[in-house]
Coordinates of C-alpha atoms in Angstrom, one line a residue:
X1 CA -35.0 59.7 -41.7
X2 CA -32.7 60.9 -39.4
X3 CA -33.4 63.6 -37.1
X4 CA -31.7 66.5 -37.3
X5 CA -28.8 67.2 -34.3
X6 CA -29.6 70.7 -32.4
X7 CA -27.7 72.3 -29.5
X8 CA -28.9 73.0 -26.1
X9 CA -31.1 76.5 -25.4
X10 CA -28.9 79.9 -24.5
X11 CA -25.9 78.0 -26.4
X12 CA -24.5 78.8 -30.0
X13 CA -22.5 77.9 -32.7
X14 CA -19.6 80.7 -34.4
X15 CA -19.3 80.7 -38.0
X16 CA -15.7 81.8 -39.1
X17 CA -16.7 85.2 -39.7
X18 CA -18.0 85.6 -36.2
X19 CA -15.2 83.7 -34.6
X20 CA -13.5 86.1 -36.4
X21 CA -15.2 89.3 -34.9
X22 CA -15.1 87.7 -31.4
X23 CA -11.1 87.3 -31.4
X24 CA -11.2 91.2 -32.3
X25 CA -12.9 91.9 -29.2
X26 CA -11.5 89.6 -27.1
X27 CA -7.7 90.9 -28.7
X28 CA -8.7 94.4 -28.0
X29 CA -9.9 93.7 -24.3
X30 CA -6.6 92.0 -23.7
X31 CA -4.1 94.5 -25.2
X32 CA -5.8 96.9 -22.7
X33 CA -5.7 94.9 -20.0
X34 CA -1.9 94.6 -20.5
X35 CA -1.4 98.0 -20.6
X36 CA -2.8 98.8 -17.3
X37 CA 0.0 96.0 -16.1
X38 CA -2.9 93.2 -15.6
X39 CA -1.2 89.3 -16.3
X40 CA -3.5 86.1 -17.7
X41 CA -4.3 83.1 -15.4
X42 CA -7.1 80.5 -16.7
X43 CA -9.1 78.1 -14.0
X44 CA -10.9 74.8 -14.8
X45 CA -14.1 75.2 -16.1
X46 CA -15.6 73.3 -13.5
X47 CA -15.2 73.5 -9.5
X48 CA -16.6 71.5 -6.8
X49 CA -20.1 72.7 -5.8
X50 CA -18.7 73.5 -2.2
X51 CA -16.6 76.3 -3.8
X52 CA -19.2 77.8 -5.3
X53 CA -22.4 77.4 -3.7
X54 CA -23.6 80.5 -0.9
X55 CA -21.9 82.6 -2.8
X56 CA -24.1 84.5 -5.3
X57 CA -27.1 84.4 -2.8
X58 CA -30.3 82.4 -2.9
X59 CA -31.2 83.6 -6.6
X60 CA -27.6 82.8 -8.2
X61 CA -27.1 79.5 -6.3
X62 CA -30.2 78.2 -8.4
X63 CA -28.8 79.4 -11.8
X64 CA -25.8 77.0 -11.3
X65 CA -25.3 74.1 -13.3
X66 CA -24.7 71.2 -11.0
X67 CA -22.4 68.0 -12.8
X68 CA -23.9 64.4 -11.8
X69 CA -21.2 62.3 -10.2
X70 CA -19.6 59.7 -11.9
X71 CA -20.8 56.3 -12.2
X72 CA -24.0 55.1 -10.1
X73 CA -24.5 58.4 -8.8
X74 CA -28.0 57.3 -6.9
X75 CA -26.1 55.0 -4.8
X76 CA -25.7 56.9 -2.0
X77 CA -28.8 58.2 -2.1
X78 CA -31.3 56.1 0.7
X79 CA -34.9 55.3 -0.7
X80 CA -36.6 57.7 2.4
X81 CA -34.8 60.6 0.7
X82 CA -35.5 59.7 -2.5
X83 CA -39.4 59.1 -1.7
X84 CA -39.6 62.8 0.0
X85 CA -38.4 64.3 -3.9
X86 CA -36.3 66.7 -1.6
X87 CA -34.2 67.9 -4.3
X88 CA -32.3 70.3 -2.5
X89 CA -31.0 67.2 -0.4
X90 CA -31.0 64.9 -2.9
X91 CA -28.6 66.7 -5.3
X92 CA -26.2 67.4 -2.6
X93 CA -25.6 63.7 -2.5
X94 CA -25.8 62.9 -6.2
X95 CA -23.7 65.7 -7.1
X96 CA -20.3 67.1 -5.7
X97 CA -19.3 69.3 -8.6
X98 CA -20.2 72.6 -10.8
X99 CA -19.6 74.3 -13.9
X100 CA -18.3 77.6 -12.8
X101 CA -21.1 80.5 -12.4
X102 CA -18.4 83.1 -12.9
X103 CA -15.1 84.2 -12.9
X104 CA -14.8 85.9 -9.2
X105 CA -15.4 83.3 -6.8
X106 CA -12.9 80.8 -8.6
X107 CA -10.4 83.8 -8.4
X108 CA -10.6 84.1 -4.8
X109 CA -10.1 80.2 -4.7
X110 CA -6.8 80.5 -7.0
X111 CA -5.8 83.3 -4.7
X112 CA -6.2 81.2 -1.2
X113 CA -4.8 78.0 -3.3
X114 CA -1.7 79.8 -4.6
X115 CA -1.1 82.5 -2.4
X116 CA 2.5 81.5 -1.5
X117 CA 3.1 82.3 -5.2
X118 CA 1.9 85.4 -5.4
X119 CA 3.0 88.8 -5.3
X120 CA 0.7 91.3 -3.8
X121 CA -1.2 93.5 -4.8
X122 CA -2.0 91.0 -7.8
X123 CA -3.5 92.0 -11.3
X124 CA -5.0 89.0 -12.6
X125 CA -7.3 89.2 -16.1
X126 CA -9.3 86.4 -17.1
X127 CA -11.4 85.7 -20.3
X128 CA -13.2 82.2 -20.0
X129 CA -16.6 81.1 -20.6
X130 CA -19.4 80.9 -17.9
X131 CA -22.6 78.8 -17.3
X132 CA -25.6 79.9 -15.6
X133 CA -29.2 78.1 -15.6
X134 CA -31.0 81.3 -16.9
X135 CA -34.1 81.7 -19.0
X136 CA -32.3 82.4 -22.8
X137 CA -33.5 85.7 -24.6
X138 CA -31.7 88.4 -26.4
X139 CA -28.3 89.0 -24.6
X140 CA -28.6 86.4 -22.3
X141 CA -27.1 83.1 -22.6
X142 CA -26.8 80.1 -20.8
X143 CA -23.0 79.7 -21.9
X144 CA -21.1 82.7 -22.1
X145 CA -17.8 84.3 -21.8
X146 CA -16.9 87.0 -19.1
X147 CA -13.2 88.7 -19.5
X148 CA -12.8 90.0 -16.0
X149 CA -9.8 92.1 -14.5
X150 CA -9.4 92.0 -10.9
X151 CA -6.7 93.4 -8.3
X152 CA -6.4 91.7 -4.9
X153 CA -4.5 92.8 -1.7
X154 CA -5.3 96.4 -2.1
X155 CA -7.5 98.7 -0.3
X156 CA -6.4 101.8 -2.4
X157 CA -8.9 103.7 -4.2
X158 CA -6.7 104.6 -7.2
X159 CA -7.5 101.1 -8.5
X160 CA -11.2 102.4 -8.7
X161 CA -10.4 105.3 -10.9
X162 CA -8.6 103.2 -13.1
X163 CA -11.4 100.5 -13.6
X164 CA -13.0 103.5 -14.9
X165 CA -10.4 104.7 -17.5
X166 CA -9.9 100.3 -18.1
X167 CA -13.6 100.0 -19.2
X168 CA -13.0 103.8 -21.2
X169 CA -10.1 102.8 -22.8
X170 CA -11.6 99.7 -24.1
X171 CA -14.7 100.5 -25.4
X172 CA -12.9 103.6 -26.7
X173 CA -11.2 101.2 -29.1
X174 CA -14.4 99.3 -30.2
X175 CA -15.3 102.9 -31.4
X176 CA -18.1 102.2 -28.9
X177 CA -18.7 105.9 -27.9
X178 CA -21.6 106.9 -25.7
X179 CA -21.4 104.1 -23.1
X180 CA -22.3 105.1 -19.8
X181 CA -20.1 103.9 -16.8
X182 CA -22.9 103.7 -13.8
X183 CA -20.9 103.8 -10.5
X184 CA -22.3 103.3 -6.8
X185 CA -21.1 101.9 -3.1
X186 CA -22.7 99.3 -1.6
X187 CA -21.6 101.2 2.1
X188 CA -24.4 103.8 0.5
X189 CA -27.0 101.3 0.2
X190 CA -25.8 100.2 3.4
X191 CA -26.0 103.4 5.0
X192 CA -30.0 103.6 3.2
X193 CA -31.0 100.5 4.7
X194 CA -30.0 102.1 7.9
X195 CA -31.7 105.0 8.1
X196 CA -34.8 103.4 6.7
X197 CA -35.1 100.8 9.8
X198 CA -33.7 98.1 7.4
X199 CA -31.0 96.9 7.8
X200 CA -31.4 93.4 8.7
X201 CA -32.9 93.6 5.3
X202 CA -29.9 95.0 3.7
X203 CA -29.7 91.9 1.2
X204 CA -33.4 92.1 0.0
X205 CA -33.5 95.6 -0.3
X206 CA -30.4 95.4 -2.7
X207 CA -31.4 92.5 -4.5
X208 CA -35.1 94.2 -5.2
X209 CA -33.4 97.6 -5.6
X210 CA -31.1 96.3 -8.7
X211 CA -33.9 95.3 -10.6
X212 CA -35.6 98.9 -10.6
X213 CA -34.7 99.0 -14.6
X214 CA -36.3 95.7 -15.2
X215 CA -39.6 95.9 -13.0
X216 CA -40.1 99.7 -12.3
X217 CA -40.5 101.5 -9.2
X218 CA -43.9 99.3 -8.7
X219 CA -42.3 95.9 -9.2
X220 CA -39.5 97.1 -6.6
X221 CA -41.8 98.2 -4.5
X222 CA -43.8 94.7 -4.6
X223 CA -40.7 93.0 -3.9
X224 CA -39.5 94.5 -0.8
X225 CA -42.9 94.2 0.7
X226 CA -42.9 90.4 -0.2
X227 CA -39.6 90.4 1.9
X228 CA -40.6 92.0 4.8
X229 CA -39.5 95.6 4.6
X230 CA -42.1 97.9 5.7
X231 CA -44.1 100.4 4.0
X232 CA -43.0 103.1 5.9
X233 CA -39.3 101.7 5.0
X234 CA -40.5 101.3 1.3
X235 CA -41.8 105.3 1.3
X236 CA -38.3 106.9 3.1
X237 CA -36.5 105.2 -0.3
X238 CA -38.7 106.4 -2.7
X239 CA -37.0 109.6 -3.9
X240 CA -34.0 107.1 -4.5
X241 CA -36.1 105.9 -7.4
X242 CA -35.7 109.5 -9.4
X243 CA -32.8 110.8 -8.1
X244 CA -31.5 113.5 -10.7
X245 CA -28.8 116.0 -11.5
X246 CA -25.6 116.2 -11.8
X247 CA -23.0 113.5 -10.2
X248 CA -21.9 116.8 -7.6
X249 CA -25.6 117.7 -6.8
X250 CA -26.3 113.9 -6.2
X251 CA -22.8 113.2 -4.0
X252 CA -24.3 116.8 -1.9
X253 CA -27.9 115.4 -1.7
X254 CA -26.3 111.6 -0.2
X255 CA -24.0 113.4 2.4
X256 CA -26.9 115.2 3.7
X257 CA -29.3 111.7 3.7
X258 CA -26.6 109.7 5.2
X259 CA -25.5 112.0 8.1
X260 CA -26.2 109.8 10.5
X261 CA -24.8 106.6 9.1
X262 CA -21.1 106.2 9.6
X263 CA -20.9 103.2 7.3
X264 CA -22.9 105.0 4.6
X265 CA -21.1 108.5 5.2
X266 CA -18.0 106.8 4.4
X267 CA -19.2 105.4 0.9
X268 CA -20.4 109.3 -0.3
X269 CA -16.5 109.9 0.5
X270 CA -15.1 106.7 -1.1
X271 CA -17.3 107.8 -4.6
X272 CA -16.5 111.5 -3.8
X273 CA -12.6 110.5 -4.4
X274 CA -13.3 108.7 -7.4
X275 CA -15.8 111.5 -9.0
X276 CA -13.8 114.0 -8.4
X277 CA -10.6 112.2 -9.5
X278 CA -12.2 111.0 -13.1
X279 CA -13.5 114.7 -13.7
X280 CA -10.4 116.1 -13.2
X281 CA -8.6 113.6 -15.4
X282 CA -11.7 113.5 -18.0
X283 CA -12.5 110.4 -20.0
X284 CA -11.9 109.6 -24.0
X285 CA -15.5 108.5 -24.9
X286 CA -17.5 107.2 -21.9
X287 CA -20.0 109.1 -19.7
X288 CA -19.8 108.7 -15.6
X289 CA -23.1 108.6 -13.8
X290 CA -23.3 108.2 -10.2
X291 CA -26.6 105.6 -9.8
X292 CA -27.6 104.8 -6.4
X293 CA -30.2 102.0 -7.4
X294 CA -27.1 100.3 -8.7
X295 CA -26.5 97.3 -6.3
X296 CA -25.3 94.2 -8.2
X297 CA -26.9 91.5 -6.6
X298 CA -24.3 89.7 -5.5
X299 CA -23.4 89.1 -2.2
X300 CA -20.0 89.3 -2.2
X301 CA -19.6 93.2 -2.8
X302 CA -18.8 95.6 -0.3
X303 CA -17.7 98.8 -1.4
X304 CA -17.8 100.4 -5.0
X305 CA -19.8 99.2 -7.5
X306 CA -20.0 99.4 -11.4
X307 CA -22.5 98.5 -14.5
X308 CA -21.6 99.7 -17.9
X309 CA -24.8 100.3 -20.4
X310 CA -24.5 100.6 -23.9
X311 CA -24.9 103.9 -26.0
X312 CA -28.4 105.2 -25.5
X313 CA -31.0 103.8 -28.6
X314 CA -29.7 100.2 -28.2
X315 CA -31.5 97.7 -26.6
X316 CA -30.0 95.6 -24.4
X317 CA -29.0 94.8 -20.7
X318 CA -25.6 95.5 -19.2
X319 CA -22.5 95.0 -21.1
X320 CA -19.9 95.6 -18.2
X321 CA -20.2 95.7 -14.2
X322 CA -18.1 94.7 -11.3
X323 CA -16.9 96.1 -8.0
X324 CA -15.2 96.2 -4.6
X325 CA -15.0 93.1 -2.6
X326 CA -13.3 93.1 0.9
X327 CA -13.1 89.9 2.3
X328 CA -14.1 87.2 -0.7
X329 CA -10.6 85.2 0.1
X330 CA -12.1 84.9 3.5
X331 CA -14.7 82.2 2.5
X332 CA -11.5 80.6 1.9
X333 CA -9.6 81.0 4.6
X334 CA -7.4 83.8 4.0
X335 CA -8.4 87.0 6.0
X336 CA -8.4 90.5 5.1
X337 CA -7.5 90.4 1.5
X338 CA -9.2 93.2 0.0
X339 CA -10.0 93.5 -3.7
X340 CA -12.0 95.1 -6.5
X341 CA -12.6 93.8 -10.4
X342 CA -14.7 94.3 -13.2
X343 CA -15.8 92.1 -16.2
X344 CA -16.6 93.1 -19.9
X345 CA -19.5 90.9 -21.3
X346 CA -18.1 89.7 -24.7
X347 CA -21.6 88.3 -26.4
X348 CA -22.9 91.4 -25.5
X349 CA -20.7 93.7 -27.0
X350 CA -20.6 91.5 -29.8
X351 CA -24.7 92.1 -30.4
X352 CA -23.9 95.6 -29.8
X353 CA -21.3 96.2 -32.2
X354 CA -23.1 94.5 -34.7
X355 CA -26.4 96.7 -34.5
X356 CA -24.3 99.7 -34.6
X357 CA -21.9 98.0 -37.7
X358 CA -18.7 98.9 -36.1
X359 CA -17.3 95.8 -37.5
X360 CA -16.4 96.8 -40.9
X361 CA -12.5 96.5 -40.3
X362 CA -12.9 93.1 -39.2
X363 CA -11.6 90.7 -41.8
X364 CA -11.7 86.8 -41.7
X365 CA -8.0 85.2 -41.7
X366 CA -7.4 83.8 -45.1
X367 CA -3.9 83.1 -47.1
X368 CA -2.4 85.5 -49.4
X369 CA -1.7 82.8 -52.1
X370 CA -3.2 79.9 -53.4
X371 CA -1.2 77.3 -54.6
X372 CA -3.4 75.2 -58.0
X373 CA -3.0 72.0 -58.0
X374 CA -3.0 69.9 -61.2
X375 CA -1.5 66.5 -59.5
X376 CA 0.9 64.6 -57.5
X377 CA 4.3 66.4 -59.7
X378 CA 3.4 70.1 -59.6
X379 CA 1.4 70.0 -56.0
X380 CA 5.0 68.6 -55.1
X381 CA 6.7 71.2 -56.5
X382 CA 4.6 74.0 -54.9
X383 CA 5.1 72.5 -51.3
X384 CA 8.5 73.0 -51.7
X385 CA 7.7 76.8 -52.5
X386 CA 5.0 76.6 -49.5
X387 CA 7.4 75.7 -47.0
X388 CA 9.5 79.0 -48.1
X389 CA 6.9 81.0 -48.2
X390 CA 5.2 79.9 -44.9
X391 CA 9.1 80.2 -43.1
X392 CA 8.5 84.1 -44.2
X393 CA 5.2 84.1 -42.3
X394 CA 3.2 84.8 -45.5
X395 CA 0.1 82.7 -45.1
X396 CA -0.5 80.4 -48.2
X397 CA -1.9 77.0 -49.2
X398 CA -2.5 74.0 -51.5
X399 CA -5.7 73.6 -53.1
X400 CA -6.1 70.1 -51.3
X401 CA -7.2 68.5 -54.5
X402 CA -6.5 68.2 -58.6
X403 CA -9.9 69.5 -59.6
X404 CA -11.0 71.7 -62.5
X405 CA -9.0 74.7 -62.9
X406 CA -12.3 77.0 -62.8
X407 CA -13.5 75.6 -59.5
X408 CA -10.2 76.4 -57.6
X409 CA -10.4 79.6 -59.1
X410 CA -13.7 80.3 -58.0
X411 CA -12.7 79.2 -54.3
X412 CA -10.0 81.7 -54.4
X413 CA -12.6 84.5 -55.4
X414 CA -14.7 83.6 -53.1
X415 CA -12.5 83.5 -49.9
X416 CA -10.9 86.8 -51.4
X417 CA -7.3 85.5 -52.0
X418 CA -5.4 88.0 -53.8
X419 CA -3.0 85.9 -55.3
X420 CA -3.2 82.6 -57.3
X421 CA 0.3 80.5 -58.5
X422 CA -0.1 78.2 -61.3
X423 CA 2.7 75.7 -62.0
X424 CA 2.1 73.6 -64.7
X425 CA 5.1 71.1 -66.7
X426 CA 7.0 73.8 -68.2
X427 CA 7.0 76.1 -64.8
X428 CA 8.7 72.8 -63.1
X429 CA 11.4 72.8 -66.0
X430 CA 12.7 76.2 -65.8
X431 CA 11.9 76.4 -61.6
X432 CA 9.3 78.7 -62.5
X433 CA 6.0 79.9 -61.0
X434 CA 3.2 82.0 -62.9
X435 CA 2.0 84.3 -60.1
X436 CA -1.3 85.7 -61.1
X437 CA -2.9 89.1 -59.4
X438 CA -6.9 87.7 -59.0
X439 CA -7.7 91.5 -58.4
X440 CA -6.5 92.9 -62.0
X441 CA -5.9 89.2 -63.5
X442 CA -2.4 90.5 -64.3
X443 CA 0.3 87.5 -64.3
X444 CA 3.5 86.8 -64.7
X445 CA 6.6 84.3 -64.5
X446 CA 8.8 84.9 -61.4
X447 CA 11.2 82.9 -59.7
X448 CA 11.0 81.6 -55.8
X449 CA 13.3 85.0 -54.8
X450 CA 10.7 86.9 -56.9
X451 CA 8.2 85.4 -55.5
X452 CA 8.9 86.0 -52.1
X453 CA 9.3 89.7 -52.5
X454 CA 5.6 90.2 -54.5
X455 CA 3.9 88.7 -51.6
X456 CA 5.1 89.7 -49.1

């Protein structure tokens, strides 16, 4: 007996009903990215690993999915390197590309690549899938799609606000109220690290820091001691870890801990700006919270910082984040090209819609008429009408073949086609059609013009 076929871990397939429900979101994502003036490029799904290695730190350089070279890949590989099972060294020679970890970093290559093309400030969005090696559980895949807006050779702040109204607008159309749009600055955590005696730690106190959800204050704590920082270090950050009231009172309480840190002193004013902006403007649906714990563990980000979490009551991990990046292009070459993006997380917001059932107006395609087919004549005959029909963008089709009048029936009750046309000997004679309504099983003879007009 043959086994049965399966699919790799943290991948899935999508029925037509959620294909269906994932082109919503990904149509509403995109009509809102348009409107905020923001145009469609699309990279290769793959990049070479020199692009995309050191760039997500130690942790995200491991979650990559590396592609064997082609042909005898071991080869190059000499039998002292193979014997010390160095793997590190060993795939470097073995394996020269990647499958893309995100959407960012091949951005900034497509930027530096085609910069002589490109008008600046550039609004790029981008909905593609991702791969990362992760450990699959609920709202966490191994393949995934990321829709991502970015805007590169900008320093303005305005762009920050807007991210803000982009992620409200969007979810505001998903009728997905109550999300809360957590906003930080990595200067702030920059500025922490520096009063607290850490910063040559900076990059291990933000990487512990942004799992404070995950593993509690303790597991935090744990971490930055593992890495070096000192107790004393750990103790001066501890408030951080329930910092309350209101985003104001918080903004007030950072300008008086960062005082002395110039970097970090500029941050509370780069958030001030876009707190007080937002405020003022007000937002349809979504909550802003100022969050310093927020610090996205990537390496790459350098000024504002964003994580969307769903409505309170639902479980599940972030559905949104991005942020300011100031030199990313500069890996590449090009200096001094500032930008800032965010990035909706599709399969999430899919699981989140669905707990909450805010997919009741999504329907699955289907035609409005169905054509029964009795033979080779009449299935003839009502190709010709097809083609008419089709021209007038009215979706219809052929039962593909001449089976039992009650089965075709029952497919077209079943897929919920309104509208069944029977052609028979007689209907051919007179250029006839019998339309019949599968809703109040009402029917009638009507010519191609007729026709036309009643389904429309």
């Amino acid at each position: 007996m043959a086994q049965k076929p399966s699919i790799p871990k943290g991948t899935r397939d999508f029925s037509p009903t959620e294909v269906t429900k994932r082109n919503y979101i990904f149509s509403t994502i995109k009509q809102v990215f348009e409107l905020y003036g923001f145009q469609p490029i699309e990279t290769p799904s793959f990049e070479n690993s020199s692009t995309l290695m050191g760039k997500y730190g130690e942790e995200g350089d491991r979650l990559i999915f590396k592609i064997l070279n082609s042909g005898d890949y071991l080869n190059k590989v000499d039998d002292t390197l193979l014997a010390s099972k160095d793997s590190l060294k060993i795939t470097s020679k073995i394996s020269e590309k990647a499958l893309r970890y995100d959407l960012t970093v091949p951005f900034a290559r497509y930027v530096v690549q085609h910069q002589n093309e490109i008008e600046f400030p550039f609004k790029r969005y981008q909905m593609q899938p991702v791969w990362r090696a992760d450990r699959p559980q609920k709202g966490r895949f191994r393949e995934f799609f990321q829709c991502d807006a970015d805007v590169v050779g900008s320093k303005g702040l305005w762009q920050e606000v807007e991210f803000v109204q982009l992620y409200d607008a969007v979810f505001s159309k998903l009728k997905l109220t109550g999300t809360t749009i957590k906003l930080n600055n990595r200067k702030i955590l920059a500025g922490i690290a520096e009063i607290i005696g850490a910063k040559d730690k900076l990059i291990d106190f933000t990487v512990a820091l942004d799992k404070l959800d995950k593993i509690g204050a303790d597991g935090v704590t744990k971490e930055m001691l593992s890495k070096g920082i000192s107790e004393e270090a750990i103790e001066k950050v501890q408030p951080l870890f329930n910092f309350n009231g209101s985003n104001q009172e918080k903004l007030v309480q950072l300008q008086e801990l960062l005082a002395a840190s110039e970097e970090g002193t500029q941050g509370v004013k780069d958030l001030m700006f876009v707190v007080d902006t937002i405020e003022s403007l007000g937002l349809q649906s979504a909550k802003l919270d100022l969050d310093v714990t927020l610090a996205r563990g990537l390496n790459y980000y350098t000024g504002a910082i964003y994580e969307v979490s769903a409505p309170e009551g639902v479980h599940m991990g972030s559905i949104g984040g991005g942020g300011r990046y100031d030199d990313l292009t500069g890996i590449f070459g090009l200096k001094d090209v500032s930008g800032v993006g965010i990035s909706f997380g599709l399969d999430r917001i899919y699981l989140v819609l669905e707990e909450l059932n805010l997919f009741d107006e999504v329907e699955l395609p289907k035609p409005k008429v169905l054509f029964i087919n009795f033979g080779e004549t009449e299935a003839t005959y009502c190709m010709k009408a097809l083609v008419e029909l089709r021209k007038n963008n009215i979706k219809s089709e052929l039962y593909p073949d001449s089976a039992k009048m009650k089965k075709q029936l029952n497919y077209a009750n079943k897929r919920e086609i309104p509208y069944v046309i029977i052609v028979g000997l007689d209907e051919i004679k007179n250029n006839n059609y019998t339309l019949k309504n599968m809703q109040t099983g009402d029917q009638h003879l009507c010519n191609l013009e007729e026709l036309l007009k009643i389904t429309v």
